[in-house]
Coordinates of N, CA and C in Angstrom, one line a residue:
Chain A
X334 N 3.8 24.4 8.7 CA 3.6 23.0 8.7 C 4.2 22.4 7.4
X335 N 4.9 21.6 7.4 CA 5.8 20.9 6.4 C 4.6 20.2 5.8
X336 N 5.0 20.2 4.5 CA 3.7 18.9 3.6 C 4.6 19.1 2.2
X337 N 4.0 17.7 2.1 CA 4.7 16.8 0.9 C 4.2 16.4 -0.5
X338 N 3.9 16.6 -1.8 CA 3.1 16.4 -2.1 C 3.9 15.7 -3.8
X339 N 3.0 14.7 -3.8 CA 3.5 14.0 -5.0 C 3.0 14.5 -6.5
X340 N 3.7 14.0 -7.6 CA 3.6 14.4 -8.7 C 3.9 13.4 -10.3
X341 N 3.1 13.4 -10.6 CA 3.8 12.7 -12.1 C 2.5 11.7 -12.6
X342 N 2.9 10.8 -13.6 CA 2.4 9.9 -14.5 C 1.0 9.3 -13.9
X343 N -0.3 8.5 -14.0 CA -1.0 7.8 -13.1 C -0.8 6.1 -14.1
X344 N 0.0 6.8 -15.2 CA -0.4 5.2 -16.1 C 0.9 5.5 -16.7
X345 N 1.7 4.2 -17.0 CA 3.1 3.9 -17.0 C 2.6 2.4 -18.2
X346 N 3.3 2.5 -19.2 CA 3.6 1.5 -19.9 C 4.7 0.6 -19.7
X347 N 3.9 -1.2 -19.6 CA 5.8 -1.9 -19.6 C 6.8 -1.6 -20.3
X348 N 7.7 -1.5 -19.7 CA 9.0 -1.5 -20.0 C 9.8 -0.1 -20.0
X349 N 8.7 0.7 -19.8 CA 8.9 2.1 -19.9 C 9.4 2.7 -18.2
X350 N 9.7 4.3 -18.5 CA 10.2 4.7 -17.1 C 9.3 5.3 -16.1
X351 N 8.9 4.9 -15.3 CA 8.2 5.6 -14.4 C 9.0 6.6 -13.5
X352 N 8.2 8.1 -13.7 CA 8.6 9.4 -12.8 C 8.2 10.1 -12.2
X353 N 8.4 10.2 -10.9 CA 7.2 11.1 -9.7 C 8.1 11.8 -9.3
X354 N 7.6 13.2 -8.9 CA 8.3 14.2 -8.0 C 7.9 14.7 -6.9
X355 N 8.2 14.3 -5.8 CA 8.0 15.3 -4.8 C 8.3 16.7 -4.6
X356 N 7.2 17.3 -3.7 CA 7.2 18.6 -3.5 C 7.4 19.2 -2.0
X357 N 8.0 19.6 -1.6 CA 8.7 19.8 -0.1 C 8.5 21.6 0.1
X358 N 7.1 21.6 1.0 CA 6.9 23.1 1.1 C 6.8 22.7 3.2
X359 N 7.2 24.3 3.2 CA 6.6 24.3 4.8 C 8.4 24.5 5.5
X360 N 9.3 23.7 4.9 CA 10.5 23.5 5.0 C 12.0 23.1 4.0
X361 N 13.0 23.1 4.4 CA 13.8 22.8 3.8 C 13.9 21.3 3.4
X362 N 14.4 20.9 2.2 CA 14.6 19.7 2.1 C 16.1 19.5 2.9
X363 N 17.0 20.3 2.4 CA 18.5 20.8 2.8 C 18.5 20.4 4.6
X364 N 17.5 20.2 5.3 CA 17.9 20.5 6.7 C 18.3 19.3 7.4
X365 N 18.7 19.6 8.6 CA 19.3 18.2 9.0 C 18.1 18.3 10.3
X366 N 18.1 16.7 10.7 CA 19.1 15.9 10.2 C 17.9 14.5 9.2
X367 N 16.9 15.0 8.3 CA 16.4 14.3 8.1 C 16.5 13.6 6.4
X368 N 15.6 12.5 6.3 CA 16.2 12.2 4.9 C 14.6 12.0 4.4
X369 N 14.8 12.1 2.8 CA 13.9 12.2 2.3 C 13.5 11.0 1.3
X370 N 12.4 10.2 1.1 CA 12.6 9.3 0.5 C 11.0 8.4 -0.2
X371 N 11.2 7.4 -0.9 CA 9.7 7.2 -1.4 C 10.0 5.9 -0.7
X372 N 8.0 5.1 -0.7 CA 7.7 4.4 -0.1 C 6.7 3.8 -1.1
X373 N 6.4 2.5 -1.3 CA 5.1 2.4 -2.6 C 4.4 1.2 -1.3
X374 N 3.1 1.0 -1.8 CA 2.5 0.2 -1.0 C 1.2 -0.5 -2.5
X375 N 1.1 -1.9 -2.1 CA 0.3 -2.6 -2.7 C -0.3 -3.7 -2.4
X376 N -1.3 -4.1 -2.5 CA -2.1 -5.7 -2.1 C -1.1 -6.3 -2.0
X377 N -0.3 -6.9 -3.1 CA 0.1 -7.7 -3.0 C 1.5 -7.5 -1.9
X378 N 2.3 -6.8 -2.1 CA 3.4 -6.9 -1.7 C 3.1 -5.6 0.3
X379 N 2.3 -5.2 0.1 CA 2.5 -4.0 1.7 C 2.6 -3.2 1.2
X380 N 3.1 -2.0 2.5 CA 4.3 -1.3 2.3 C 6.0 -1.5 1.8
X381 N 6.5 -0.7 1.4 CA 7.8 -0.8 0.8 C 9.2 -0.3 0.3
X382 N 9.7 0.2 1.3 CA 10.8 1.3 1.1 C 11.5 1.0 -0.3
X383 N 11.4 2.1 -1.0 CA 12.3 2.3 -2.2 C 13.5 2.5 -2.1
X384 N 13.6 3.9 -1.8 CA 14.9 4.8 -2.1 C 14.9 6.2 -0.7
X385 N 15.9 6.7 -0.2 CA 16.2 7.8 0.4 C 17.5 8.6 0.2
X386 N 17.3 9.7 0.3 CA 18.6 10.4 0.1 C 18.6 10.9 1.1
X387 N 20.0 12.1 1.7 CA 20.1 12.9 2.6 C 21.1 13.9 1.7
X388 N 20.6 15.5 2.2 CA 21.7 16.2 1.7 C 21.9 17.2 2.9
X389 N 22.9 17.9 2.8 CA 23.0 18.8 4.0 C 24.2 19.4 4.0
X390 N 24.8 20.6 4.0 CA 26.0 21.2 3.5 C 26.6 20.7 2.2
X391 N 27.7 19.9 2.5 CA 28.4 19.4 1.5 C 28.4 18.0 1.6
X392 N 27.2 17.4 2.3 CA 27.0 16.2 2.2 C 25.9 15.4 1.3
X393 N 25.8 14.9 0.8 CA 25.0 14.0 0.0 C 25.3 12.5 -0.2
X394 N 24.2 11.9 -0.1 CA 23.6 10.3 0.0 C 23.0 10.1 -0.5
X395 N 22.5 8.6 -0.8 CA 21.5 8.3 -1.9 C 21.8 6.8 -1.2
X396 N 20.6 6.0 -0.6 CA 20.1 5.1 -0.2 C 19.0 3.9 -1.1
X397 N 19.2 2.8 -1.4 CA 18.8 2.2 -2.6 C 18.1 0.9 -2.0
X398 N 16.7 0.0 -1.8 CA 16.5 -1.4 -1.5 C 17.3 -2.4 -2.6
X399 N 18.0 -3.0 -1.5 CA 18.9 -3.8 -2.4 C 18.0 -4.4 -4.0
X400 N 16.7 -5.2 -3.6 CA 16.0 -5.4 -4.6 C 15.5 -4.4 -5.8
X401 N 15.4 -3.4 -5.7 CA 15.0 -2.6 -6.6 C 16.3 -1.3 -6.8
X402 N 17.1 -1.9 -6.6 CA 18.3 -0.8 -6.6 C 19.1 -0.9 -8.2
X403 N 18.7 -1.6 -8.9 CA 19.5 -1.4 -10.3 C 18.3 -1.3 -11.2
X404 N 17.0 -0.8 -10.8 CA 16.0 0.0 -11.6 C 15.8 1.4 -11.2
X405 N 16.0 2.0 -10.0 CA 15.7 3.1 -9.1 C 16.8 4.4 -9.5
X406 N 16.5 5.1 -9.5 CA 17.3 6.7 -9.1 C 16.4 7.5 -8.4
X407 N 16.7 8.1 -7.5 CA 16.6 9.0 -6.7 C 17.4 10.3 -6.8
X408 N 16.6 11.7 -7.1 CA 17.5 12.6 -7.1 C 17.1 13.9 -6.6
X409 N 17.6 15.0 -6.7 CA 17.7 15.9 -5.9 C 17.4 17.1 -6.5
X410 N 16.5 18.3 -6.5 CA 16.8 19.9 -7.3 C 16.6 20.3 -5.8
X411 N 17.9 20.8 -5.3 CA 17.3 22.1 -4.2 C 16.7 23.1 -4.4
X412 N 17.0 24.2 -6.0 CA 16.3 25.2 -6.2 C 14.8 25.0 -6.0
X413 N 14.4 23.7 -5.9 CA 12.7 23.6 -6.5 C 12.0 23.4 -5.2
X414 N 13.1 22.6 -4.0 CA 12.8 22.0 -2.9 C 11.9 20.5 -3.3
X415 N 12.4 20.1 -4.3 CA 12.2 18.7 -4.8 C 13.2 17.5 -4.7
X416 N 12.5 16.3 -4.7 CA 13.2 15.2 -5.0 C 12.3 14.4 -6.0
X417 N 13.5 13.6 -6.9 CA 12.6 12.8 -7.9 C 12.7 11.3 -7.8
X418 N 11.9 10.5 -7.9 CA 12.1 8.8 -8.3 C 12.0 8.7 -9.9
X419 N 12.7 7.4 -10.5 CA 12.6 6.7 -11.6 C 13.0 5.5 -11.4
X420 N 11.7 4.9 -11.6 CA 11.8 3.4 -11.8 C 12.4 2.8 -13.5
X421 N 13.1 2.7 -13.9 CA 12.9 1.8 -15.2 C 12.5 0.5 -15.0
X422 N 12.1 0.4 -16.7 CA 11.8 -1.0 -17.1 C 10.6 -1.4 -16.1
X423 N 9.3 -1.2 -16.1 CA 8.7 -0.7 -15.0 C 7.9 -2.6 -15.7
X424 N 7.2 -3.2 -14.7 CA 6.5 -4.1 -15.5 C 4.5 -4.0 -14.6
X425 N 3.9 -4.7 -14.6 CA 2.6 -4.8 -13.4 C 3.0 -5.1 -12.2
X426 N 4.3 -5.4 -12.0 CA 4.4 -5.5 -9.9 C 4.9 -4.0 -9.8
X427 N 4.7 -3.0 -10.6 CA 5.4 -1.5 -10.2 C 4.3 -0.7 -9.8
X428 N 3.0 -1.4 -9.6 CA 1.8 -0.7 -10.0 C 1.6 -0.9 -8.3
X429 N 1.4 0.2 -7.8 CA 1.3 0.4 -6.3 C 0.8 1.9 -6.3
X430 N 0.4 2.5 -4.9 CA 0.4 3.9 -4.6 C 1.7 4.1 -4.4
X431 N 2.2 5.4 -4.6 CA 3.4 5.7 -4.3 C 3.4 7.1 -3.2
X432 N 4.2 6.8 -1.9 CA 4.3 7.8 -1.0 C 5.5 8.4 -1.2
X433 N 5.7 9.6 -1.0 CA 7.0 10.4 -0.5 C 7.0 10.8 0.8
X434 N 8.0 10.6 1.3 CA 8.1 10.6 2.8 C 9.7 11.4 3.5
X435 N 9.2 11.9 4.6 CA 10.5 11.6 5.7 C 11.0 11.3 6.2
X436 N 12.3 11.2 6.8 CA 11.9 9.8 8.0 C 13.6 11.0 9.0
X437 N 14.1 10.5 10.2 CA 14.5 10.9 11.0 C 15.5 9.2 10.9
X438 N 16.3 9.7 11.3 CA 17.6 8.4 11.7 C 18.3 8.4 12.6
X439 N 18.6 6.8 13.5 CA 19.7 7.3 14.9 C 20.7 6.0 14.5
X440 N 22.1 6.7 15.3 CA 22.9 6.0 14.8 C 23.5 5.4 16.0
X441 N 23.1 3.5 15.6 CA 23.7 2.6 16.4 C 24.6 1.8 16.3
X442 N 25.7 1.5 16.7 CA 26.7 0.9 16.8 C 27.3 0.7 15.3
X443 N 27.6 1.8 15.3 CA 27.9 2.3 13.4 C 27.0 2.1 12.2
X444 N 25.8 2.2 12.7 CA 24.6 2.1 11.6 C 23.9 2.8 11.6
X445 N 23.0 3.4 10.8 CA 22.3 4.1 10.8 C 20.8 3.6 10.5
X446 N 19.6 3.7 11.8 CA 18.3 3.1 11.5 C 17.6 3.8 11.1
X447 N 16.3 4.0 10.7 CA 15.1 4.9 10.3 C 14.4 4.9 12.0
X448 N 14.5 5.6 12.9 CA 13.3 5.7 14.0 C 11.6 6.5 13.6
X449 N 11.7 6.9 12.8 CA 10.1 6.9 12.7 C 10.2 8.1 11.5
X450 N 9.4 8.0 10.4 CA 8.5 8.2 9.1 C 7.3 9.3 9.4
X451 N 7.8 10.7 9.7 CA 6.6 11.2 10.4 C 6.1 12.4 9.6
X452 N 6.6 12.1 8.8 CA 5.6 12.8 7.4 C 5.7 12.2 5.8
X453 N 4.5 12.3 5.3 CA 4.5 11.7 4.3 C 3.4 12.8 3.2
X454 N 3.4 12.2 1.6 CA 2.5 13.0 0.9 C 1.7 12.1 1.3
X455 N 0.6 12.5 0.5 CA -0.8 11.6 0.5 C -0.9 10.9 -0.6
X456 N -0.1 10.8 -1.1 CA 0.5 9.0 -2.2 C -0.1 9.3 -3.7
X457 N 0.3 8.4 -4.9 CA -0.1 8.7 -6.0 C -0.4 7.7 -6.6
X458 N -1.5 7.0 -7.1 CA -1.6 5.8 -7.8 C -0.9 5.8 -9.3
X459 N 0.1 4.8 -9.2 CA 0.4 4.8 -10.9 C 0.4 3.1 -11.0
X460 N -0.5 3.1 -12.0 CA -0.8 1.8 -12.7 C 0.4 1.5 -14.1
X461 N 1.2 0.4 -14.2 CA 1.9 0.1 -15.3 C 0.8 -1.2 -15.8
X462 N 0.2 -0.7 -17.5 CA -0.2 -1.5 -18.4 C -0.4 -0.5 -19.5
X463 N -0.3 -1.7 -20.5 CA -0.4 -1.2 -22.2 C -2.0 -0.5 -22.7
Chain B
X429 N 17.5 -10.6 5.8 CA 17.0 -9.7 6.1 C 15.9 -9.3 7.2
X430 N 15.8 -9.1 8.1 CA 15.0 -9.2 8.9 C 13.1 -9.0 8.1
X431 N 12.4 -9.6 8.9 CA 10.8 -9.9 8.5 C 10.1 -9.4 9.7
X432 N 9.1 -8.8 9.9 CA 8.6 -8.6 11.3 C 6.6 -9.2 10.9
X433 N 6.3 -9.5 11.3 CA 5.2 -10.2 11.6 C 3.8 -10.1 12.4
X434 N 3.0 -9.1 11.8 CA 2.0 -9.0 12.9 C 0.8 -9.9 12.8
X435 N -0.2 -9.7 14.3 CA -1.0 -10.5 14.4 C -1.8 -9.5 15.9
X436 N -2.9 -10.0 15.1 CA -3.9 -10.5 14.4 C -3.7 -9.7 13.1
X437 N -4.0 -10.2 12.0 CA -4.5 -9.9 10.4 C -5.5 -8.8 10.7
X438 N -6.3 -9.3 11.6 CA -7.5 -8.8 11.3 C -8.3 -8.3 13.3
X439 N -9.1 -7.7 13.5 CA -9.8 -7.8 14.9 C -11.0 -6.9 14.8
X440 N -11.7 -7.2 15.3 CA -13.0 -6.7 15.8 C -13.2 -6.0 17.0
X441 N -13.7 -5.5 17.1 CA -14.0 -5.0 19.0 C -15.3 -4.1 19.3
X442 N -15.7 -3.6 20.4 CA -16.5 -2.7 21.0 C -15.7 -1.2 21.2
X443 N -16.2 0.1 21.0 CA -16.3 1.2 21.8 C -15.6 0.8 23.2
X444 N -14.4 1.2 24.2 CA -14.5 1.2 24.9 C -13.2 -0.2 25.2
X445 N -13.4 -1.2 24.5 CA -12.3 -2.5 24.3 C -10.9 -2.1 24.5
X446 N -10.2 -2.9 25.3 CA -9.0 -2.4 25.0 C -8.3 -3.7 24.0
X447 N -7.4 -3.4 22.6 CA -6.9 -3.7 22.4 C -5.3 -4.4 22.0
X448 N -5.1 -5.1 21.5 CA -3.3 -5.2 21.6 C -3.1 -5.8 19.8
X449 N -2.4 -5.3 19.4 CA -1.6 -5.7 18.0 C 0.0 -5.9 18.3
X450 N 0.7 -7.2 17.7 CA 2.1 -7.8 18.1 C 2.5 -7.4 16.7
X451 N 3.6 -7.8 17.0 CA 4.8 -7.4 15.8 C 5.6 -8.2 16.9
X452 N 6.3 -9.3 15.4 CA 7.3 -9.8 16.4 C 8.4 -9.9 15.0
X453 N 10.0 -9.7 15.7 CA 10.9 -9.8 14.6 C 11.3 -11.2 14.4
X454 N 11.7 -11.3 13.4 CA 12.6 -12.3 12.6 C 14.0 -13.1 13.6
X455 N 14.5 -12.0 14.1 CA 16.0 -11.9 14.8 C 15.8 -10.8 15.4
X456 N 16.4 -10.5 16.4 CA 16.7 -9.6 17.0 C 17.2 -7.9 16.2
X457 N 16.2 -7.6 17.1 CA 16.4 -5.4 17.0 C 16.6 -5.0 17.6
X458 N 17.0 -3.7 17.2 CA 17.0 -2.5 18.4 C 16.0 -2.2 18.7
X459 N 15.8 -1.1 19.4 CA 14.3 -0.3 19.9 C 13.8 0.8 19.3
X460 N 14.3 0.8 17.3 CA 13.7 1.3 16.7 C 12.6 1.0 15.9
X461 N 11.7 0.4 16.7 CA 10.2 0.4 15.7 C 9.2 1.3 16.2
X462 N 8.9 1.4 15.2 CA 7.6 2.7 15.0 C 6.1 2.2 14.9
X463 N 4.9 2.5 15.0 CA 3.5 2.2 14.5 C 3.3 3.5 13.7
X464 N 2.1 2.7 12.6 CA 1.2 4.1 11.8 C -0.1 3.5 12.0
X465 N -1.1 4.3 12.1 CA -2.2 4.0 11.5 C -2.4 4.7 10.1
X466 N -3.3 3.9 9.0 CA -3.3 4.2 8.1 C -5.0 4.4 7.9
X467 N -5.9 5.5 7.2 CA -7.0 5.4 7.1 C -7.3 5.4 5.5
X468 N -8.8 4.3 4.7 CA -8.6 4.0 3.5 C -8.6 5.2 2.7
X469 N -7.8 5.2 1.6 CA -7.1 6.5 0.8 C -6.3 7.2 1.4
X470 N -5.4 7.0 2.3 CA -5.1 7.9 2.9 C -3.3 7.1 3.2
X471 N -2.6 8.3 3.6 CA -1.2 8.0 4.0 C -1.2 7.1 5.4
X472 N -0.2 6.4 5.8 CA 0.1 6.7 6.7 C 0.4 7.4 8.2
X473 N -0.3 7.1 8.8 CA 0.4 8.4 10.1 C 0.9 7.8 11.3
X474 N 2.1 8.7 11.6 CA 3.1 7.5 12.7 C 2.1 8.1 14.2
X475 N 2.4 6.9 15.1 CA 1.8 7.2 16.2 C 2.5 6.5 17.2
X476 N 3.7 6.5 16.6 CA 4.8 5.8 18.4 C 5.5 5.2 17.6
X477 N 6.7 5.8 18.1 CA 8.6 5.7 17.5 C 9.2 5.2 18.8
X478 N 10.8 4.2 18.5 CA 11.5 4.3 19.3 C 10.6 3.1 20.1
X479 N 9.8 2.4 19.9 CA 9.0 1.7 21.0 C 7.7 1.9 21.4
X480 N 8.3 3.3 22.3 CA 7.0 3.2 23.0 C 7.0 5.0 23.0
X481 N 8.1 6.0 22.2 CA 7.7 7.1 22.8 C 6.1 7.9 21.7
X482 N 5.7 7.7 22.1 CA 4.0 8.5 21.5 C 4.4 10.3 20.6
X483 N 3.9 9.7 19.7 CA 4.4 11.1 18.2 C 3.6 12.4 18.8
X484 N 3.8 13.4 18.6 CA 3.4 14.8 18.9 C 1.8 14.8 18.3
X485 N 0.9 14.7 19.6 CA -0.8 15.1 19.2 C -1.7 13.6 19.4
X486 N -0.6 12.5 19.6 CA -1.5 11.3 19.5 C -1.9 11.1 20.6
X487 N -3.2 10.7 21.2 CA -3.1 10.2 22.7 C -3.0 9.4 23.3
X488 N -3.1 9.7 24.9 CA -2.5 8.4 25.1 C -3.0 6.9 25.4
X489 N -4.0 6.9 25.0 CA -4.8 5.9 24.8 C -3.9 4.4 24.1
X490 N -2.8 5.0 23.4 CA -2.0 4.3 22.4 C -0.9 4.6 23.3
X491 N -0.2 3.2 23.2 CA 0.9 2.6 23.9 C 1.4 2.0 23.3
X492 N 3.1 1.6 22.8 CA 3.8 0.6 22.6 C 4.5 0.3 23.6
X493 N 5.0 -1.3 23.6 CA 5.9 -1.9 24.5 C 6.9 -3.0 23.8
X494 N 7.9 -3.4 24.5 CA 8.3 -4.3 23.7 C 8.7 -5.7 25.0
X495 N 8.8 -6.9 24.3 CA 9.5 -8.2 24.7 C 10.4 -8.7 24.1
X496 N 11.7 -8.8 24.5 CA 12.5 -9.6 23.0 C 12.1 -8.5 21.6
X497 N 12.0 -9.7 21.3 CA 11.4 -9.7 19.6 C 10.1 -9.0 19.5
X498 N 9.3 -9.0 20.3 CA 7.9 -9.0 19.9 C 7.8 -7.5 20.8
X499 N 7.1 -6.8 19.4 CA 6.4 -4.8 20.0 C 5.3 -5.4 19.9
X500 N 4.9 -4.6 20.8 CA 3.2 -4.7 20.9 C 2.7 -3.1 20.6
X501 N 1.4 -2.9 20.1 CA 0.6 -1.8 20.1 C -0.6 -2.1 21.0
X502 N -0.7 -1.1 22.2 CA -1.8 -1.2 22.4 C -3.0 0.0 22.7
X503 N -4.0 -0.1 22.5 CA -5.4 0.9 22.3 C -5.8 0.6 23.7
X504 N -6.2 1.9 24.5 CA -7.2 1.3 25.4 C -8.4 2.4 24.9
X505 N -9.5 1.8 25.9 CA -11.1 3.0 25.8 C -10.8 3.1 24.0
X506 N -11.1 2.1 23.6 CA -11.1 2.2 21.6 C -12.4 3.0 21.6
X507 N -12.0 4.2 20.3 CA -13.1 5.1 20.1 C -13.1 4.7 18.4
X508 N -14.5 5.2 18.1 CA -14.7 4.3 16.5 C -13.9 5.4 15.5
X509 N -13.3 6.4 16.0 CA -11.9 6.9 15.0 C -10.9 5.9 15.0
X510 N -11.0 5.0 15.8 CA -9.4 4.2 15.9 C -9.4 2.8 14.9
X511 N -10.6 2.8 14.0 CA -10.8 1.8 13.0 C -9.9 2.2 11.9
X512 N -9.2 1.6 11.2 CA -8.0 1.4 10.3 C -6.9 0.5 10.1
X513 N -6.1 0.6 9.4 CA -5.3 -0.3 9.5 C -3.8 0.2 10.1
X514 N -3.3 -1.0 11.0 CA -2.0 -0.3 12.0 C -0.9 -1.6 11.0
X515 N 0.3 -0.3 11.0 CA 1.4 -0.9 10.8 C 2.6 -1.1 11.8
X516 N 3.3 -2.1 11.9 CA 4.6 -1.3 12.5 C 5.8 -1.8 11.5
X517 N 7.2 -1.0 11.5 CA 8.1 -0.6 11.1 C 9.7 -0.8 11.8
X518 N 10.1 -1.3 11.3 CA 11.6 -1.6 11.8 C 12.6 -1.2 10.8
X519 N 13.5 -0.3 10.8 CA 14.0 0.6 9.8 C 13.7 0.4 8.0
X520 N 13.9 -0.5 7.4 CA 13.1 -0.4 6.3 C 12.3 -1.6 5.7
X521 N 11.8 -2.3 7.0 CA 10.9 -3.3 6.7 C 9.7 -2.8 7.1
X522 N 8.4 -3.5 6.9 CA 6.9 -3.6 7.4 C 6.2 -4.4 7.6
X523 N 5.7 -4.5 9.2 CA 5.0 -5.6 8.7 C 3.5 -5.0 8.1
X524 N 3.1 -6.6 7.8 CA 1.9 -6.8 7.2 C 0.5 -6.2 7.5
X525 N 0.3 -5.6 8.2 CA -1.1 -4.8 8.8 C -1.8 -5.6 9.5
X526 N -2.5 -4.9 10.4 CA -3.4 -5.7 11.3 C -4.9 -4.5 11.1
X527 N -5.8 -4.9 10.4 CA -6.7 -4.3 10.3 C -8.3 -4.1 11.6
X528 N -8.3 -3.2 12.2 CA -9.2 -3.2 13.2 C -10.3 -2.5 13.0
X529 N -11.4 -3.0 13.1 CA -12.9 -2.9 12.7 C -13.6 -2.5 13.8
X530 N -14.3 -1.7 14.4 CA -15.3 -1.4 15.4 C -16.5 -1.6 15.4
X531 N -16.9 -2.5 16.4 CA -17.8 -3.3 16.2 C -19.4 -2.3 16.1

């Protein structure tokens, strides 16, 4: 049974970097054809796709929300069967649960969609304040 | 960017009620939206991809369909496990939650 499990900070200071790691047991991160990716969710704003990557042979990707795509990194250790997020410059709208997830993708008329999100960790609260 | 929109916010109901939750898009999509239910503290869990095809273990009491723009979720014979909040998903948007309460 594949399961997902998140890791890192619960309190993040402004301006500083926020860093979570997922943990991918049960399975390969490496396998196809799925991608791996974080999700944050908050009163204020929902749910909220961050970031996804895909790797698989000699392929690798890295998928970014245009909005938060020049604070985000997304990255990869296969040895660990991990992937990591970093938010910089983090301020109080960064303060959400944070999910790591799966998701599966089909490709339409030269694009590539998300069809369904069907595993996830069980999320991590990280609060940004002084 | 596409927005998807559900409704009701919020619903009530009886044991046994059948229900419906909409999602309607911004502009036109494909027939990739998904539902989750979500329960409090807890992740999300998907429960119909693709529309209407139903995730491995869910029953079938839960149905999607679509019109146009607008997916629908629907519950029939609601059992008081089915209180939570439902999302649905259009590749990397969300909408807003529709929270259902068992009366």
């Amino acid at each position: 049974q594949l399961q997902l499990q998140e890791s890192g900070p619960g309190l993040v200071k402004p301006s500083e970097t926020l860093s979570l790691t997922c943990t991918v047991s049960g399975g390969s991160i490496r396998s196809s054809p799925y991608y791996w990716g974080w999700i944050r969710q908050s009163p204020e704003k929902g749910l909220e796709w961050i970031a996804s990557l895909y790797s698989t042979g000699n392929t690798y990707s890295t998928f970014y929300n245009p909005s938060l795509e020049s604070r985000v990194i997304i990255s990869l250790d296969t040895s660990k069967n991990q992937f990591s997020l970093n938010v910089t410059s983090v301020t109080a709208a960064d303060t959400a649960v944070y999910y790591c997830a799966r998701d599966t993708r089909q490709l339409e008329l030269n694009q590539w969609y998300i069809s369904e999100i069907d595993y996830w960790g069980q999320g991590t609260l990280v609060t940004v304040s002084s | 960017d596409i927005q998807l929109t559900q409704s009701p916010s919020f619903l009530s109901a009886s044991v046994g009620d059948r229900v419906a939750i909409t999602c309607r898009a911004s502009q036109g999509v494909n027939s990739y939206v998904a539902w989750y239910q979500q329960k409090p503290g807890k992740a999300p869990q998907l429960l119909i991809y693709t529309t209407s095809t139903l995730y491995t273990g869910v029953p079938s009491r839960f149905s999607g369909s679509r019109s146009e723009t607008e997916f629908t979720l629907t519950i029939t014979s609601l059992l008081p496990g089915d209180s939570g909040n439902y999302f649905c998903q259009h590749h990397l948007a969300f909408g807003g939650g529709t929270k259902v309460e068992i009366k």
